[in-house]
mmCIF file of C-alpha atoms in Angstrom:
data_model
loop_
_atom_site.group_PDB
_atom_site.id
_atom_site.type_symbol
_atom_site.label_atom_id
_atom_site.label_comp_id
_atom_site.label_asym_id
_atom_site.label_seq_id
_atom_site.Cartn_x
_atom_site.Cartn_y
_atom_site.Cartn_z
ATOM 1 C CA MET A 76 0.099 -0.132 0.023
ATOM 2 C CA PHE A 77 1.026 3.655 -0.424
ATOM 3 C CA THR A 78 0.266 6.070 2.184
ATOM 4 C CA LEU A 79 1.165 9.469 3.472
ATOM 5 C CA ILE A 80 2.373 10.204 6.959
ATOM 6 C CA GLN A 81 2.176 13.813 8.064
ATOM 7 C CA SER A 82 3.363 15.370 11.300
ATOM 8 C CA GLN A 83 0.457 14.892 13.261
ATOM 9 C CA ASP A 84 0.654 11.186 12.833
ATOM 10 C CA PHE A 85 4.374 10.830 13.412
ATOM 11 C CA ALA A 86 3.959 9.444 16.976
ATOM 12 C CA HIS A 87 1.548 6.657 15.755
ATOM 13 C CA ASN A 88 4.069 5.612 13.127
ATOM 14 C CA LEU A 89 7.450 5.439 14.750
ATOM 15 C CA PRO A 90 8.290 1.995 13.747
ATOM 16 C CA LEU A 91 7.681 2.917 10.042
ATOM 17 C CA LEU A 92 9.606 6.119 10.276
ATOM 18 C CA LYS A 93 12.599 4.344 11.758
ATOM 19 C CA ALA A 94 12.416 1.934 8.960
ATOM 20 C CA ALA A 95 12.462 4.815 6.562
ATOM 21 C CA PHE A 96 15.552 6.276 8.131
ATOM 22 C CA ARG A 97 17.297 2.883 8.065
ATOM 23 C CA LEU A 98 16.448 2.430 4.449
ATOM 24 C CA ARG A 99 17.907 5.866 3.637
ATOM 25 C CA LYS A 100 21.056 4.979 5.408
ATOM 26 C CA LYS A 101 21.361 1.742 3.508
ATOM 27 C CA VAL A 102 20.751 3.413 0.114
ATOM 28 C CA PHE A 103 22.275 6.729 0.409
ATOM 29 C CA HIS A 104 25.243 6.088 2.810
ATOM 30 C CA ASP A 105 26.072 2.442 2.195
ATOM 31 C CA GLN A 106 25.259 1.869 -1.506
ATOM 32 C CA LEU A 107 25.650 5.334 -2.972
ATOM 33 C CA GLY A 108 28.450 6.564 -0.738
ATOM 34 C CA TRP A 109 26.808 9.989 -0.204
ATOM 35 C CA ASP A 110 28.059 12.347 2.620
ATOM 36 C CA VAL A 111 24.880 12.259 4.766
ATOM 37 C CA PRO A 112 24.501 12.436 8.585
ATOM 38 C CA ILE A 113 24.394 9.137 10.128
ATOM 39 C CA THR A 114 23.098 8.315 13.627
ATOM 40 C CA GLY A 115 23.482 4.567 14.338
ATOM 41 C CA ASN A 116 21.838 2.635 11.615
ATOM 42 C CA MET A 117 19.770 5.570 10.487
ATOM 43 C CA GLU A 118 20.160 8.600 8.125
ATOM 44 C CA PHE A 119 17.998 11.791 8.950
ATOM 45 C CA ASP A 120 18.837 15.540 8.960
ATOM 46 C CA ALA A 121 17.389 19.023 9.849
ATOM 47 C CA TYR A 122 14.764 18.730 7.185
ATOM 48 C CA ASP A 123 13.088 15.894 8.933
ATOM 49 C CA ASN A 124 11.018 18.320 10.899
ATOM 50 C CA ASP A 125 7.446 19.238 11.556
ATOM 51 C CA LYS A 126 6.962 20.508 7.977
ATOM 52 C CA VAL A 127 7.982 17.332 6.440
ATOM 53 C CA GLN A 128 5.467 14.790 4.920
ATOM 54 C CA TYR A 129 6.516 11.118 3.979
ATOM 55 C CA LEU A 130 5.095 9.101 0.996
ATOM 56 C CA MET A 131 5.375 5.628 2.218
ATOM 57 C CA TRP A 132 5.187 2.318 0.112
ATOM 58 C CA CYS A 133 4.712 -0.437 2.718
ATOM 59 C CA SER A 134 2.920 -3.628 3.482
ATOM 60 C CA PRO A 135 -0.916 -3.412 4.741
ATOM 61 C CA ASP A 136 0.327 -4.047 8.306
ATOM 62 C CA ARG A 137 3.121 -1.422 8.050
ATOM 63 C CA ARG A 138 5.775 -3.872 9.131
ATOM 64 C CA THR A 139 7.602 -3.839 5.909
ATOM 65 C CA LEU A 140 8.783 -0.731 4.027
ATOM 66 C CA TYR A 141 9.548 -0.751 0.218
ATOM 67 C CA GLY A 142 10.193 2.602 -0.555
ATOM 68 C CA LEU A 143 9.537 6.400 0.417
ATOM 69 C CA ILE A 144 9.800 10.067 -0.839
ATOM 70 C CA ARG A 145 10.286 12.939 1.537
ATOM 71 C CA LEU A 146 8.080 16.124 0.795
ATOM 72 C CA LEU A 147 8.644 19.611 1.857
ATOM 73 C CA PRO A 148 6.814 22.948 0.918
ATOM 74 C CA THR A 149 9.362 25.137 -0.850
ATOM 75 C CA THR A 150 8.437 27.986 1.339
ATOM 76 C CA ALA A 151 10.112 26.217 4.218
ATOM 77 C CA PRO A 152 13.893 25.562 4.391
ATOM 78 C CA THR A 153 14.812 23.016 1.665
ATOM 79 C CA LEU A 154 17.855 21.375 0.247
ATOM 80 C CA LEU A 155 16.760 22.827 -2.888
ATOM 81 C CA TYR A 156 17.831 26.275 -1.712
ATOM 82 C CA ASP A 157 20.061 25.681 1.161
ATOM 83 C CA VAL A 158 22.464 23.278 -0.497
ATOM 84 C CA PHE A 159 21.499 22.831 -4.310
ATOM 85 C CA GLY A 160 20.759 26.555 -5.015
ATOM 86 C CA ALA A 161 23.541 26.528 -7.790
ATOM 87 C CA THR A 162 21.612 23.904 -9.765
ATOM 88 C CA HIS A 163 18.853 26.511 -10.521
ATOM 89 C CA ASP A 164 20.464 29.815 -10.104
ATOM 90 C CA HIS A 165 18.369 30.424 -6.906
ATOM 91 C CA ALA A 166 15.276 30.690 -9.077
ATOM 92 C CA PRO A 167 12.483 32.415 -7.170
ATOM 93 C CA GLU A 168 9.719 30.818 -9.277
ATOM 94 C CA LEU A 169 10.441 27.565 -7.502
ATOM 95 C CA ILE A 170 9.211 28.729 -4.307
ATOM 96 C CA GLY A 171 5.478 28.640 -3.568
ATOM 97 C CA ASP A 172 2.871 27.293 -0.982
ATOM 98 C CA ASP A 173 1.727 24.800 -3.875
ATOM 99 C CA ILE A 174 5.135 23.782 -4.972
ATOM 100 C CA LEU A 175 6.665 20.880 -3.205
ATOM 101 C CA GLU A 176 10.237 19.584 -3.058
ATOM 102 C CA GLY A 177 10.863 15.830 -3.254
ATOM 103 C CA THR A 178 13.995 14.415 -1.589
ATOM 104 C CA ARG A 179 15.563 11.114 -0.268
ATOM 105 C CA MET A 180 13.483 9.007 -2.778
ATOM 106 C CA CYS A 181 14.594 5.365 -2.484
ATOM 107 C CA ILE A 182 13.378 1.788 -2.798
ATOM 108 C CA ASP A 183 14.426 -1.450 -1.096
ATOM 109 C CA ASP A 184 15.245 -3.725 -4.091
ATOM 110 C CA ASP A 185 15.674 -6.814 -1.952
ATOM 111 C CA LEU A 186 12.368 -6.703 -0.230
ATOM 112 C CA ILE A 187 10.586 -5.668 -3.537
ATOM 113 C CA ALA A 188 12.094 -8.768 -5.289
ATOM 114 C CA ARG A 189 11.213 -11.049 -2.461
ATOM 115 C CA ASP A 190 7.439 -9.905 -1.953
ATOM 116 C CA PHE A 191 6.800 -8.859 -5.672
ATOM 117 C CA PRO A 192 8.723 -11.499 -7.653
ATOM 118 C CA THR A 193 6.822 -10.687 -10.800
ATOM 119 C CA LEU A 194 7.636 -7.029 -10.697
ATOM 120 C CA ALA A 195 10.324 -5.975 -13.437
ATOM 121 C CA PRO A 196 13.452 -4.569 -12.057
ATOM 122 C CA GLY A 197 13.015 -0.793 -11.859
ATOM 123 C CA ALA A 198 9.190 -0.815 -11.810
ATOM 124 C CA GLY A 199 9.071 -0.151 -8.394
ATOM 125 C CA PHE A 200 10.001 3.566 -9.016
ATOM 126 C CA ASN A 201 7.135 3.619 -11.495
ATOM 127 C CA PHE A 202 4.715 2.854 -8.753
ATOM 128 C CA LEU A 203 6.307 5.317 -6.375
ATOM 129 C CA PHE A 204 6.106 8.060 -9.053
ATOM 130 C CA LEU A 205 2.445 7.260 -9.701
ATOM 131 C CA ALA A 206 1.710 7.389 -5.950
ATOM 132 C CA LEU A 207 3.701 10.616 -5.705
ATOM 133 C CA CYS A 208 1.525 12.185 -8.343
ATOM 134 C CA GLU A 209 -1.852 11.050 -6.811
ATOM 135 C CA VAL A 210 -0.654 12.469 -3.304
ATOM 136 C CA CYS A 211 0.419 15.829 -4.825
ATOM 137 C CA LEU A 212 -2.977 16.234 -6.326
ATOM 138 C CA ALA A 213 -4.665 15.504 -3.113
ATOM 139 C CA LEU A 214 -2.526 17.859 -1.306
ATOM 140 C CA GLY A 215 -3.422 20.682 -3.958
ATOM 141 C CA ALA A 216 0.061 21.000 -5.270
ATOM 142 C CA ARG A 217 0.609 22.207 -8.725
ATOM 143 C CA ARG A 218 4.283 21.308 -9.167
ATOM 144 C CA MET A 219 6.977 19.214 -7.724
ATOM 145 C CA VAL A 220 10.742 20.125 -7.892
ATOM 146 C CA SER A 221 13.712 17.815 -7.360
ATOM 147 C CA ASN A 222 17.460 17.521 -7.559
ATOM 148 C CA PHE A 223 18.992 14.369 -9.023
ATOM 149 C CA GLU A 224 21.947 12.877 -10.731
ATOM 150 C CA PRO A 225 21.606 12.734 -14.525
ATOM 151 C CA ALA A 226 21.251 8.833 -14.607
ATOM 152 C CA MET A 227 17.704 9.392 -13.033
ATOM 153 C CA SER A 228 16.416 11.034 -16.181
ATOM 154 C CA ARG A 229 15.579 7.795 -17.710
ATOM 155 C CA VAL A 230 13.758 6.640 -14.770
ATOM 156 C CA TYR A 231 11.459 9.757 -14.879
ATOM 157 C CA ARG A 232 10.863 9.017 -18.570
ATOM 158 C CA ARG A 233 10.058 5.475 -18.036
ATOM 159 C CA ALA A 234 7.254 6.532 -15.582
ATOM 160 C CA GLY A 235 5.820 8.953 -18.112
ATOM 161 C CA LEU A 236 7.011 12.067 -16.356
ATOM 162 C CA ASP A 237 7.744 15.132 -18.406
ATOM 163 C CA TYR A 238 9.906 17.650 -16.583
ATOM 164 C CA VAL A 239 11.270 21.135 -17.090
ATOM 165 C CA MET A 240 15.053 21.301 -16.598
ATOM 166 C CA HIS A 241 16.053 24.300 -14.512
ATOM 167 C CA GLY A 242 19.859 23.703 -14.615
ATOM 168 C CA LYS A 243 22.749 21.659 -13.264
ATOM 169 C CA ALA A 244 25.888 22.094 -11.345
ATOM 170 C CA ASP A 245 29.156 20.496 -10.426
ATOM 171 C CA GLY A 246 30.822 20.410 -6.997
ATOM 172 C CA TYR A 247 28.579 18.075 -5.136
ATOM 173 C CA GLY A 248 30.284 14.990 -5.795
ATOM 174 C CA ALA A 249 31.515 12.629 -8.446
ATOM 175 C CA ARG A 250 28.596 13.624 -10.842
ATOM 176 C CA PRO A 251 26.755 16.794 -11.721
ATOM 177 C CA VAL A 252 23.505 17.404 -9.818
ATOM 178 C CA CYS A 253 20.413 18.409 -11.972
ATOM 179 C CA CYS A 254 17.318 20.425 -10.905
ATOM 180 C CA ALA A 255 13.991 19.822 -12.643
ATOM 181 C CA SER A 256 10.474 20.369 -11.974
ATOM 182 C CA PHE A 257 7.331 18.281 -12.948
ATOM 183 C CA GLU A 258 3.724 19.432 -13.443
ATOM 184 C CA VAL A 259 1.017 17.871 -11.226
ATOM 185 C CA SER A 260 -2.292 17.624 -12.889
ATOM 186 C CA MET A 261 -5.045 15.005 -13.770
ATOM 187 C CA GLN A 262 -3.626 15.011 -17.276
ATOM 188 C CA VAL A 263 -0.232 14.043 -15.963
ATOM 189 C CA LEU A 264 -1.848 11.395 -13.773
ATOM 190 C CA ALA A 265 -3.857 9.855 -16.676
ATOM 191 C CA LYS A 266 -0.685 9.727 -18.925
ATOM 192 C CA MET A 267 1.370 7.952 -16.057
ATOM 193 C CA ARG A 268 -1.533 5.450 -15.450
ATOM 194 C CA ARG A 269 -1.701 4.675 -19.096
ATOM 195 C CA ILE A 270 1.950 4.046 -19.401
ATOM 196 C CA ILE A 271 2.497 2.077 -16.213
ATOM 197 C CA GLY A 272 -0.809 0.081 -16.994
ATOM 198 C CA ILE A 273 -2.712 0.942 -13.637
ATOM 199 C CA ASP A 274 -6.217 2.506 -13.839
ATOM 200 C CA LEU A 275 -7.051 2.728 -10.263
ATOM 201 C CA PRO A 276 -5.655 4.832 -7.471
ATOM 202 C CA VAL A 277 -2.826 3.214 -5.510
ATOM 203 C CA VAL A 278 -2.753 5.549 -2.389
ATOM 204 C CA THR A 279 -4.618 5.157 0.706
ATOM 205 C CA LEU A 280 -4.728 8.370 2.667
ATOM 206 C CA PRO A 281 -5.172 8.520 6.352
ATOM 207 C CA LYS A 282 -8.405 10.051 8.090
ATOM 208 C CA THR A 283 -6.180 12.612 9.580
ATOM 209 C CA PHE A 284 -4.887 13.916 6.228
ATOM 210 C CA GLU A 285 -4.358 17.460 5.761
ATOM 211 C CA ARG A 286 -4.285 19.528 2.552
ATOM 212 C CA LEU A 287 -2.102 22.373 1.571
ATOM 213 C CA PRO A 288 -3.579 25.767 2.269
ATOM 214 C CA THR A 289 -3.923 26.366 -1.681
ATOM 215 C CA TYR A 290 -6.014 23.107 -2.105
ATOM 216 C CA THR A 291 -8.677 23.224 -4.686
ATOM 217 C CA PRO A 292 -11.265 20.372 -4.655
ATOM 218 C CA ALA A 293 -11.380 20.021 -8.368
ATOM 219 C CA ALA A 294 -7.660 18.787 -8.389
ATOM 220 C CA MET A 295 -8.136 16.087 -6.016
ATOM 221 C CA PRO A 296 -8.417 12.395 -7.516
ATOM 222 C CA HIS A 297 -10.647 9.805 -5.662
ATOM 223 C CA MET A 298 -8.644 7.719 -3.406
ATOM 224 C CA ALA A 299 -9.468 5.594 -0.335
ATOM 225 C CA LEU A 300 -9.354 6.766 3.323
ATOM 226 C CA SER A 301 -8.172 4.799 6.093
ATOM 227 C CA GLY A 302 -8.103 4.776 9.805
#
């Protein structure tokens, strides 16, 4: 299942949040060798605060985590501006109540292969992107922005995501870092569903779900609510 964890529900989802921080450490520190802050077997930083929301891909009992994306409003402090400003020349048009930053996107390939043996390699990202589009629509966001290494471009295209490139810069590691934004709309969602081959919503929102201040009812797709 895919669900969204917001700050009002952090206390009720501590095991899942800890699993997310462990997966981030495994992917970004252990596998990719990024210079990220480590506490024990977990990776978290100053941006994991009360402004953040987490899109989680987990088992129905929430005991197994398959992937996640961290979401922050661009009006709050973000990696986008605090760290990666050179990738978009500190563009002011990327700041807005209805523009979200997506960071720390990762999946657990081993657990996905174990529990979804018929799922093609790399398809996990497709589902995560599809869930991301649904969640952003539900929140009332009109745009997503992200920094990524050039190799991720083909992953976005495979999921049916068309993006606007805002720039790239060196000096952050072995490879350049790009900055791009993605439109959030029902048309984009329909295209992604067609390409990925899924017609129904994949996200289950909690009953405590809260939308962005700029939320417009016409933009919200139908999806289930859970307790």
